[in-house]
Short mmCIF file of C-alpha atoms in Angstrom, two decimals:
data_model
loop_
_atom_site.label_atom_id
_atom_site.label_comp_id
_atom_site.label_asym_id
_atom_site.label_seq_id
_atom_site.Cartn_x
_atom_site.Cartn_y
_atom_site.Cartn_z
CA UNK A 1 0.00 0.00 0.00
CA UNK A 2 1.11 3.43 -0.54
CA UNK A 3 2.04 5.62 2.00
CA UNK A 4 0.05 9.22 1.32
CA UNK A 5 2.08 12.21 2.03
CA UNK A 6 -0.66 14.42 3.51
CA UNK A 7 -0.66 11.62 6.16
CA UNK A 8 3.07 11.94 6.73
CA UNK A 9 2.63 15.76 6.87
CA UNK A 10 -0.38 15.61 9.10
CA UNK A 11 1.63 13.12 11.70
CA UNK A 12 4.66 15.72 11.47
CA UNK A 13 2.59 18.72 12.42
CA UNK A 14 0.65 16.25 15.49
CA UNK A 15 4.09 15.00 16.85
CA UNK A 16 4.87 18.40 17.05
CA UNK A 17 2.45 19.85 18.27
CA UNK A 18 2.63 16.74 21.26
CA UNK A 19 6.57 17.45 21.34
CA UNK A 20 5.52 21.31 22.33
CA UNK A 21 3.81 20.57 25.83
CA UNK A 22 6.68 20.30 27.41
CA UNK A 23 6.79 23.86 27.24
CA UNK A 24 3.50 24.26 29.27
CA UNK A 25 5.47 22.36 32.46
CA UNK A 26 8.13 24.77 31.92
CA UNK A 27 6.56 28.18 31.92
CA UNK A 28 4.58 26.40 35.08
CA UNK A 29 8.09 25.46 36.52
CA UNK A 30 9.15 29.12 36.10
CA UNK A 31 6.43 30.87 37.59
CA UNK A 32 7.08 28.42 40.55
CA UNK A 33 10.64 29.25 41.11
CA UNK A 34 10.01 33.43 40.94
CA UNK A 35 7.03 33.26 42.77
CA UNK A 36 9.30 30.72 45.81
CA UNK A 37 12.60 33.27 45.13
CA UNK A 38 10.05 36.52 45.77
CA UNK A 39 8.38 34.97 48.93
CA UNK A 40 11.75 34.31 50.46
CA UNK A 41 13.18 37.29 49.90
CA UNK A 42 9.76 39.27 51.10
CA UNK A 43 10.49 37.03 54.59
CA UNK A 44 13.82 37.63 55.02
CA UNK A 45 15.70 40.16 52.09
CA UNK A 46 19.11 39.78 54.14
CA UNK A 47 18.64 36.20 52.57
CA UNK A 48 18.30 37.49 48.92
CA UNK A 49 22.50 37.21 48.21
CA UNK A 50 22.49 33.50 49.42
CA UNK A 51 19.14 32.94 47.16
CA UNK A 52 19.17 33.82 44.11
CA UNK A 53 22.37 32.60 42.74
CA UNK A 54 20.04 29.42 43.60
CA UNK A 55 17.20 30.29 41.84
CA UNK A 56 19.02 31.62 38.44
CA UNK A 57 20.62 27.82 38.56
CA UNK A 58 16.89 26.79 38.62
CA UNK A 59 16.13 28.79 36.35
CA UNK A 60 18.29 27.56 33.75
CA UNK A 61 17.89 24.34 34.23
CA UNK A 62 14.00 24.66 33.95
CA UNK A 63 14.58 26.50 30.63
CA UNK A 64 16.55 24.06 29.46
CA UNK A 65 13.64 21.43 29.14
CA UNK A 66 11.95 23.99 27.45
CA UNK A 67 14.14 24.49 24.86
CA UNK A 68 14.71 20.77 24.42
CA UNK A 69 10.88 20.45 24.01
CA UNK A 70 11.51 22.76 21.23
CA UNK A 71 14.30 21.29 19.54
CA UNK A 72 12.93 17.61 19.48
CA UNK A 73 9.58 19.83 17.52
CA UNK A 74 11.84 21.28 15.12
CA UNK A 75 13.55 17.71 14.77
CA UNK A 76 10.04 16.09 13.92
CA UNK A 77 8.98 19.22 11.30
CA UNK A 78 12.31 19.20 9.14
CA UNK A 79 14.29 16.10 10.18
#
């Protein structure tokens, strides 16, 4: 049987669009960290210097799934 290439594209564009809600945990990961970072430093701002090199690690690290998320829907559109 032959394999229809609107099907093809069509599973592309779904895996993608599947691939992509990893972002959703991320930007729910981020708001998590600021909103922790802001309520510790609203209890005790002496604390702030020992903090947030902390939360920028956090940060990044949290980004990074995003932007693997990304990458793996860019991988499954073009690759």
């Amino acid at each position: 049987e032959r394999i229809n290439p609107m099907e093809v594209q069509a599973a592309k564009l779904l895996g993608a669009g599947l691939a992509v809600i990893g972002v959703i945990g991320s930007g729910i990961g981020i708001g998590t960290i600021f909103a922790s970072f802001i309520q510790a430093v609203g209890r005790n701002p002496s604390a702030q210097g020992a903090v947030f090199p902390m939360t920028m690690l956090g940060f990044a690290l949290v980004e990074a799934i995003a932007l693997f998320a990304l990458v793996i829907a860019l991988v499954i559109l073009f690759g």
